[in-house]
Tab-separated table of N, CA and C in Angstrom:
chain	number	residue	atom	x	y	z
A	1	UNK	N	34.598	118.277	87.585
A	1	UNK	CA	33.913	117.290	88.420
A	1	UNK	C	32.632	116.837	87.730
A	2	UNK	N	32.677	115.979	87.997
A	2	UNK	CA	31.339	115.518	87.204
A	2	UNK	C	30.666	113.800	88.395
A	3	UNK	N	29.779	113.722	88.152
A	3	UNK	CA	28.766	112.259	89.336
A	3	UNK	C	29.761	111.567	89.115
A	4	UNK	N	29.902	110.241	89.721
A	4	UNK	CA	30.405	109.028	90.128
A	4	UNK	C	29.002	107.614	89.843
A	5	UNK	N	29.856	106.896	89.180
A	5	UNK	CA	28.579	106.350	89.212
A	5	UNK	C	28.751	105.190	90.451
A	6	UNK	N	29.765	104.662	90.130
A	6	UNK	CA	30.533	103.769	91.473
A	6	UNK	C	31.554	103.880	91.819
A	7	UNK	N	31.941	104.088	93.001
A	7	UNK	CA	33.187	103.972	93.856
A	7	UNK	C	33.332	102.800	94.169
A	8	UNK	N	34.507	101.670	93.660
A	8	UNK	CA	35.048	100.095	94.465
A	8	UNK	C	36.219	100.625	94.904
A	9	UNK	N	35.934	100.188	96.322
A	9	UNK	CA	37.243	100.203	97.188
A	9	UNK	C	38.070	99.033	97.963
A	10	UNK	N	39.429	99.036	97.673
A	10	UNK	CA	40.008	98.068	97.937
A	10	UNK	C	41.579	98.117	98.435
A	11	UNK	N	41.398	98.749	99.828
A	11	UNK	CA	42.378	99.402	100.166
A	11	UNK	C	42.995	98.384	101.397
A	12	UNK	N	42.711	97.208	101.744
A	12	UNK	CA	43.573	96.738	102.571
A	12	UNK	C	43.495	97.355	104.101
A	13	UNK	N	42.450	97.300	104.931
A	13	UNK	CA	42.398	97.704	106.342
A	13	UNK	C	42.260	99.157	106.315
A	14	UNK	N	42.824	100.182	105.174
A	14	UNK	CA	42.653	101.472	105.288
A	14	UNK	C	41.396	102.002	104.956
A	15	UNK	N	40.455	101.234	104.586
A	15	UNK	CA	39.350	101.931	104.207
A	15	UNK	C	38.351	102.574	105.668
A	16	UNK	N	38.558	102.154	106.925
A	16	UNK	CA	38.049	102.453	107.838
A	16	UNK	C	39.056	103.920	107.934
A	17	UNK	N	40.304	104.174	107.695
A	17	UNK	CA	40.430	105.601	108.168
A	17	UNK	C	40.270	106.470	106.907
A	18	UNK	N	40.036	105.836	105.900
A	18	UNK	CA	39.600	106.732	104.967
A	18	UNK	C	37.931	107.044	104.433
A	19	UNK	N	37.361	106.460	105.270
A	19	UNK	CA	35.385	106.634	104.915
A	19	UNK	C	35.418	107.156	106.206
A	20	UNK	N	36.331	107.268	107.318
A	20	UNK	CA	35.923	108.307	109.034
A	20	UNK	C	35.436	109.647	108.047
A	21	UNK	N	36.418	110.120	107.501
A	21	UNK	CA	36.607	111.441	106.854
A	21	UNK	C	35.846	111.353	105.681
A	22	UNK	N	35.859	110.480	104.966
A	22	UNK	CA	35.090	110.838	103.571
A	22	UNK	C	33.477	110.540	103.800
A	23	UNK	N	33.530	109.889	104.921
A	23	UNK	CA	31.689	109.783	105.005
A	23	UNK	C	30.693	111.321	105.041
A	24	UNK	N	31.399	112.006	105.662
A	24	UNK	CA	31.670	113.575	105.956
A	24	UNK	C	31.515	114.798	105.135
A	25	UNK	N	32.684	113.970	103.858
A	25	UNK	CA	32.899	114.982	102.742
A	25	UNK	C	31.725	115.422	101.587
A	26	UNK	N	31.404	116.327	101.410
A	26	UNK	CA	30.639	116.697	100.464
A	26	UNK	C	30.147	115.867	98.940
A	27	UNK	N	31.951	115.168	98.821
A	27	UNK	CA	31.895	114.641	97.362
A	27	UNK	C	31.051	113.463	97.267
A	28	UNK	N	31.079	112.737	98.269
A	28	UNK	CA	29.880	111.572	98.853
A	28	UNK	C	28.668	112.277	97.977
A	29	UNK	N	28.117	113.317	97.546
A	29	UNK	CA	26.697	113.720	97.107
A	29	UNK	C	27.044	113.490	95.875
A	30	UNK	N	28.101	113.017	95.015
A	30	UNK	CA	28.064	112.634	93.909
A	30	UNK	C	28.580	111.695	93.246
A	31	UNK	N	28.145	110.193	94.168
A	31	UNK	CA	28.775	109.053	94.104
A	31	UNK	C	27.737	108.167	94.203
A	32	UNK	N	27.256	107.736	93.525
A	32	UNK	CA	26.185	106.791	93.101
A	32	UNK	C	26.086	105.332	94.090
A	33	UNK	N	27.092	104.693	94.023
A	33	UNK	CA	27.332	103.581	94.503
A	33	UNK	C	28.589	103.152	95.371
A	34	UNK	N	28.743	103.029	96.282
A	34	UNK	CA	30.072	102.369	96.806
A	34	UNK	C	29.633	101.251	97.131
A	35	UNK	N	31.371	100.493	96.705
A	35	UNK	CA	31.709	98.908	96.768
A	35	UNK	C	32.806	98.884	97.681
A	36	UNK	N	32.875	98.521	98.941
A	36	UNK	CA	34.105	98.113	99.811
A	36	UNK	C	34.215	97.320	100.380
A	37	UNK	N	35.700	96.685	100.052
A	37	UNK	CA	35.664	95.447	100.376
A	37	UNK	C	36.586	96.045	102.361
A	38	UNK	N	35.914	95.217	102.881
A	38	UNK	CA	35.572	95.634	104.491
A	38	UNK	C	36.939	94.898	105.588
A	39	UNK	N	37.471	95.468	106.413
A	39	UNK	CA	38.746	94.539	107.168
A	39	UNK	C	38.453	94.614	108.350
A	40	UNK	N	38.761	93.656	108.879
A	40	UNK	CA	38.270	93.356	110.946
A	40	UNK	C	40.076	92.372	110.937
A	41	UNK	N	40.488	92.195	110.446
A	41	UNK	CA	41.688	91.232	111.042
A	41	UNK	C	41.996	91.133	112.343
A	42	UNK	N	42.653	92.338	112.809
A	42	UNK	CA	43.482	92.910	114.012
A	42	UNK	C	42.539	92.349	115.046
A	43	UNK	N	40.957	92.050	115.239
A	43	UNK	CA	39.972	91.708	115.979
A	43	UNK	C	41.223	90.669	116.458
A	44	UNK	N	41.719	89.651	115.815
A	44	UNK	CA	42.155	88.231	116.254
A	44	UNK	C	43.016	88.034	117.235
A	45	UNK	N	43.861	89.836	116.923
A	45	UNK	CA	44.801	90.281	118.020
A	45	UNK	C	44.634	90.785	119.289
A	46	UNK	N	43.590	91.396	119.577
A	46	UNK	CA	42.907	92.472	120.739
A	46	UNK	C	42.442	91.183	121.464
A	47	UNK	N	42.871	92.082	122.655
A	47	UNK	CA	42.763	91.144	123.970
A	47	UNK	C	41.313	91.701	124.051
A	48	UNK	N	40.850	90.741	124.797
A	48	UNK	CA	39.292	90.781	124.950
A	48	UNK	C	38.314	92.254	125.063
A	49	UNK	N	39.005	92.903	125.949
A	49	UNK	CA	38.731	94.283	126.648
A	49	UNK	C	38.438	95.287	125.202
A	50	UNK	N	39.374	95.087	124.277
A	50	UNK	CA	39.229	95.987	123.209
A	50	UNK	C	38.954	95.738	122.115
A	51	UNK	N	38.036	94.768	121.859
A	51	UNK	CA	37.194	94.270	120.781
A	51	UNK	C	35.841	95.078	120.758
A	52	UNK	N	35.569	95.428	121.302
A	52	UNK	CA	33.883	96.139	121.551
A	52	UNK	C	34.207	97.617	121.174
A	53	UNK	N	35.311	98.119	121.730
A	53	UNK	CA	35.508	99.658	120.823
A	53	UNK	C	35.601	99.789	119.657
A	54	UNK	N	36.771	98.256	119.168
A	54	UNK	CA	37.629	98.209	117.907
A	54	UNK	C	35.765	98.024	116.766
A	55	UNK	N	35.195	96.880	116.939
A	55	UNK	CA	33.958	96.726	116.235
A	55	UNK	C	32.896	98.134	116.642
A	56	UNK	N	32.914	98.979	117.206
A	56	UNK	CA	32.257	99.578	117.488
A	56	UNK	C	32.590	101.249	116.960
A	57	UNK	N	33.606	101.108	116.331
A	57	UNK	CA	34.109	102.438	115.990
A	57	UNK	C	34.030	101.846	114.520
A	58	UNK	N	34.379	100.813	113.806
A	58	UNK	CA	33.760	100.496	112.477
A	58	UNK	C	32.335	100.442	112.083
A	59	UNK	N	31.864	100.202	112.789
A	59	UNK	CA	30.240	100.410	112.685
A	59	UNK	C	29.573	101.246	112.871
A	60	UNK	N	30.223	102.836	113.812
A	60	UNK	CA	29.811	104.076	113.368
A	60	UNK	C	30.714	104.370	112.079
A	61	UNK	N	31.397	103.824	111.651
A	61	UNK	CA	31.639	104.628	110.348
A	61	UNK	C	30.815	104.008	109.381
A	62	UNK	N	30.594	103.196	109.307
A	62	UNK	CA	29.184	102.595	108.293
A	62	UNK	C	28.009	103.307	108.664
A	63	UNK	N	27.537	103.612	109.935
A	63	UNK	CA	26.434	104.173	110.257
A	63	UNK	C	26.313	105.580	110.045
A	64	UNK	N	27.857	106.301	109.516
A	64	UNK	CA	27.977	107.193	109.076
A	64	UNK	C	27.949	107.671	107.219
A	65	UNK	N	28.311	106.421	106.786
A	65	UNK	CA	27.648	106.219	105.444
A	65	UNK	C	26.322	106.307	105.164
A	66	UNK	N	25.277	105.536	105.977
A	66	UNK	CA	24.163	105.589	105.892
A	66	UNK	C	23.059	106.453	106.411
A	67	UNK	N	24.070	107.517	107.072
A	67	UNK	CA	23.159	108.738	107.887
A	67	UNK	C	23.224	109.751	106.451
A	68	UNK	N	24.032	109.770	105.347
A	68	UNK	CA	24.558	110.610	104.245
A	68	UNK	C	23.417	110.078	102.795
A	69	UNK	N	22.666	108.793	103.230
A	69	UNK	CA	21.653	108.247	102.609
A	69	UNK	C	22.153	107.119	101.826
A	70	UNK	N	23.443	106.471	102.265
A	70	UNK	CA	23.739	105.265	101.477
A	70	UNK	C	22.926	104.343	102.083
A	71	UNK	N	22.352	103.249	101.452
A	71	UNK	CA	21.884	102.021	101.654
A	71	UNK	C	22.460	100.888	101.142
A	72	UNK	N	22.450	100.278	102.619
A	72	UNK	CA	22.815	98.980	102.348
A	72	UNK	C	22.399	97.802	101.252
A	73	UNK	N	22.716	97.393	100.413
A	73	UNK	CA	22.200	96.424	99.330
A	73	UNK	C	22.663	95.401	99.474
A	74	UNK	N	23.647	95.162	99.969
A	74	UNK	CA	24.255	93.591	99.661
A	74	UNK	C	26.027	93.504	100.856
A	75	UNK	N	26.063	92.487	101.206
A	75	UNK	CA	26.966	92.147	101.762
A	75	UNK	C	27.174	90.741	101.624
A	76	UNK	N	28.211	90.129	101.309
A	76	UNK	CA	29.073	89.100	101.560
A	76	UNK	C	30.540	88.722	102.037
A	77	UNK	N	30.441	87.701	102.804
A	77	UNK	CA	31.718	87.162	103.082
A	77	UNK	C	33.073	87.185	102.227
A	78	UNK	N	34.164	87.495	102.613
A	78	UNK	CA	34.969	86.870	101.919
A	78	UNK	C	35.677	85.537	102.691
A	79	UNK	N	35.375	85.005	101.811
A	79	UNK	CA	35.554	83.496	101.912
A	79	UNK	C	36.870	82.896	102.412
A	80	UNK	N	38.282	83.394	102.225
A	80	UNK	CA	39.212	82.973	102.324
A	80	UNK	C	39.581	84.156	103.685
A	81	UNK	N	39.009	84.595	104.185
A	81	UNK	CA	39.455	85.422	105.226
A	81	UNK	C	39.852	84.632	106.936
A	82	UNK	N	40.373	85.474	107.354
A	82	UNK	CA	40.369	85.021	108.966
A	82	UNK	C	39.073	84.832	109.607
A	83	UNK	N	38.872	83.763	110.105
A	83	UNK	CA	37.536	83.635	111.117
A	83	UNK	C	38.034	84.346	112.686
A	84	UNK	N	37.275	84.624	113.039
A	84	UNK	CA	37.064	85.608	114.585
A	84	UNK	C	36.239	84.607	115.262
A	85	UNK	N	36.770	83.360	116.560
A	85	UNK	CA	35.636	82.902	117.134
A	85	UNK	C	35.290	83.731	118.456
A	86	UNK	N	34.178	84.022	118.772
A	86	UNK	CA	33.671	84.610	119.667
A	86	UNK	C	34.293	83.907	121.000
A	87	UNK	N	33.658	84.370	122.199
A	87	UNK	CA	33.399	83.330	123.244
A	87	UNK	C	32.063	82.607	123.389
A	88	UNK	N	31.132	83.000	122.780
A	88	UNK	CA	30.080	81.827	122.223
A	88	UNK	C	30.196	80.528	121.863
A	89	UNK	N	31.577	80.761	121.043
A	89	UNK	CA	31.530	79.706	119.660
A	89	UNK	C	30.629	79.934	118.254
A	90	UNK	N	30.442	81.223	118.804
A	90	UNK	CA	29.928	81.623	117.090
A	90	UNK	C	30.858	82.302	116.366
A	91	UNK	N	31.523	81.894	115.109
A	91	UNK	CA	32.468	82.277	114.456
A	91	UNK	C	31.537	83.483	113.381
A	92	UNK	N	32.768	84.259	113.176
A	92	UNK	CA	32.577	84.880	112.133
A	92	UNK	C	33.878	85.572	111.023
A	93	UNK	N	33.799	85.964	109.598
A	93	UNK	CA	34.870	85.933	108.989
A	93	UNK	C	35.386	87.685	109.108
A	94	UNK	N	36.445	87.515	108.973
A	94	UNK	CA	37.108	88.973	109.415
A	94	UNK	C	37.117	89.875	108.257
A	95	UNK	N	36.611	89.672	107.028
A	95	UNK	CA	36.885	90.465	105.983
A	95	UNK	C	35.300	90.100	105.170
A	96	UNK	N	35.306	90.971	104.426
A	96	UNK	CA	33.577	90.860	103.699
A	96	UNK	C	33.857	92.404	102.397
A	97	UNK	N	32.256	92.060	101.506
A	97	UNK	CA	32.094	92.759	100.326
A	97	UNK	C	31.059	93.703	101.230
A	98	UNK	N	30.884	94.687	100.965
A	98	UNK	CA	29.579	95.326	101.254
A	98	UNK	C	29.226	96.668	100.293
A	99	UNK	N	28.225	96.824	99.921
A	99	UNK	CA	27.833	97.579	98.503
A	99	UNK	C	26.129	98.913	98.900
A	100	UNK	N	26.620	99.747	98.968
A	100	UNK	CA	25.788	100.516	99.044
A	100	UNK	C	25.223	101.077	97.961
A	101	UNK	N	23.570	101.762	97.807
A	101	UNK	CA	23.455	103.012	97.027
A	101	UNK	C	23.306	103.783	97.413
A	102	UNK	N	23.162	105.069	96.900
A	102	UNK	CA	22.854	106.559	97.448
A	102	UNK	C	21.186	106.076	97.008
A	103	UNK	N	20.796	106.750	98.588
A	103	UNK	CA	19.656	106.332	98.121
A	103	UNK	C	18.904	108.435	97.616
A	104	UNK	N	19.847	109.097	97.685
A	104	UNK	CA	19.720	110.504	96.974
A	104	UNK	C	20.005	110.751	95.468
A	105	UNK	N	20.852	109.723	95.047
A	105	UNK	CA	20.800	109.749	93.993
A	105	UNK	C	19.961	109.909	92.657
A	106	UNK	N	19.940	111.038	92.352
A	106	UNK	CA	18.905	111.366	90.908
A	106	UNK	C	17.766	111.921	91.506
A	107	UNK	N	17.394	111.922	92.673
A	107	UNK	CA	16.303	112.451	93.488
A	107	UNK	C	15.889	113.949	92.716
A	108	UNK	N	15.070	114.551	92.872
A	108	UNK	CA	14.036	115.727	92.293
A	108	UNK	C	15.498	116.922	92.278
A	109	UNK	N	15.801	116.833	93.250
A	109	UNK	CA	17.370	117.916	93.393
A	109	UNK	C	18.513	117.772	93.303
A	110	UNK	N	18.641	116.419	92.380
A	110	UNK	CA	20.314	115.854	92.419
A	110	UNK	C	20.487	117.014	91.481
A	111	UNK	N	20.331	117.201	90.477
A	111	UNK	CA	20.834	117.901	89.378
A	111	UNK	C	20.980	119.654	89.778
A	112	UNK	N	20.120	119.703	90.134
A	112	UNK	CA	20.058	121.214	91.075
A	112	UNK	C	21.439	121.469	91.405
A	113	UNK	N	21.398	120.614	93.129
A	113	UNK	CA	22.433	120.665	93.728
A	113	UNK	C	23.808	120.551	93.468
A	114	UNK	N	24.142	119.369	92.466
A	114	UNK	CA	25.056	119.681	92.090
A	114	UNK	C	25.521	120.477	91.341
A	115	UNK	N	24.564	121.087	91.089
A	115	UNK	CA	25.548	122.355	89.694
A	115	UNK	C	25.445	123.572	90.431
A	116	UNK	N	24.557	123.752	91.261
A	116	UNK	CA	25.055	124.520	92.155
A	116	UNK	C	26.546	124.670	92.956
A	117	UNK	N	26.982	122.987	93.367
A	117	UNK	CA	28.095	122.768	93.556
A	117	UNK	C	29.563	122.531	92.894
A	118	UNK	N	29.079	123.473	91.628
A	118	UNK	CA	29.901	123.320	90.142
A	118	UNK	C	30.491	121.860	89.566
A	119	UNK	N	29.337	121.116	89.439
A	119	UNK	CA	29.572	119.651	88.915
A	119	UNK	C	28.981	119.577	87.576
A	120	UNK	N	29.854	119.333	86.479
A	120	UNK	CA	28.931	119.470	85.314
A	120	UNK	C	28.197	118.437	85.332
A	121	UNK	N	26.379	118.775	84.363
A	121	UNK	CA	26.125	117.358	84.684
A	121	UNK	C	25.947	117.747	82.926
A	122	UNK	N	25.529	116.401	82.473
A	122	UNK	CA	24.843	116.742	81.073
A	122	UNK	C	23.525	115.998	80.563
């Protein structure tokens, strides 16, 4: 094992059941950067009632990225995606980039810790 410098992810709607669990996982302490590209589609499908769980259970898993010390840096649209119109009339697009850092990364005890956690570093 050895750091990560970036993780890009591009898994097609699965990345929400795969960052529930990996936001969690230990190996997150040696991953520099994640890049994921983000999915809401199914929003277009859910009858009204279950849009507020469906967005609301993706956004603790981001908020679970960032409780682990990722920071947010950058987000964009993807452009060719499904739009979601509200009942406002405020639209928004169903798919997006979003790019974190560790903001632990290299910190006074990265190197410590991980070799404590048998990660070679060099």
């Amino acid at each position: 094992a050895r750091p990560v410098n970036i993780l890009k992810v591009d898994i097609e709607d699965d990345e929400w059941r795969v960052f529930q669990s990996l936001s969690q996982d230990p190996i997150m302490d040696i991953i520099g950067q994640v890049a994921i590209e983000i999915h809401a589609e199914e929003l277009n499908k859910l009858a009204p009632e279950q849009r507020l769980p469906y967005v609301r259970h993706r956004y603790d898993i981001l908020r679970a990225l960032e409780a682990r010390g990722f920071t947010k840096v950058a987000y964009w649209d993807n452009k060719i995606s499904e739009t979601f119109t509200a009942a406002s009339g405020a639209a928004y697009k169903t798919s997006g980039e979003i790019h974190y850092v560790n903001s632990n990364w290299y910190n006074s005890s990265f190197k410590e810790n991980l070799t404590k956690m048998g990660v070679r570093m060099r």
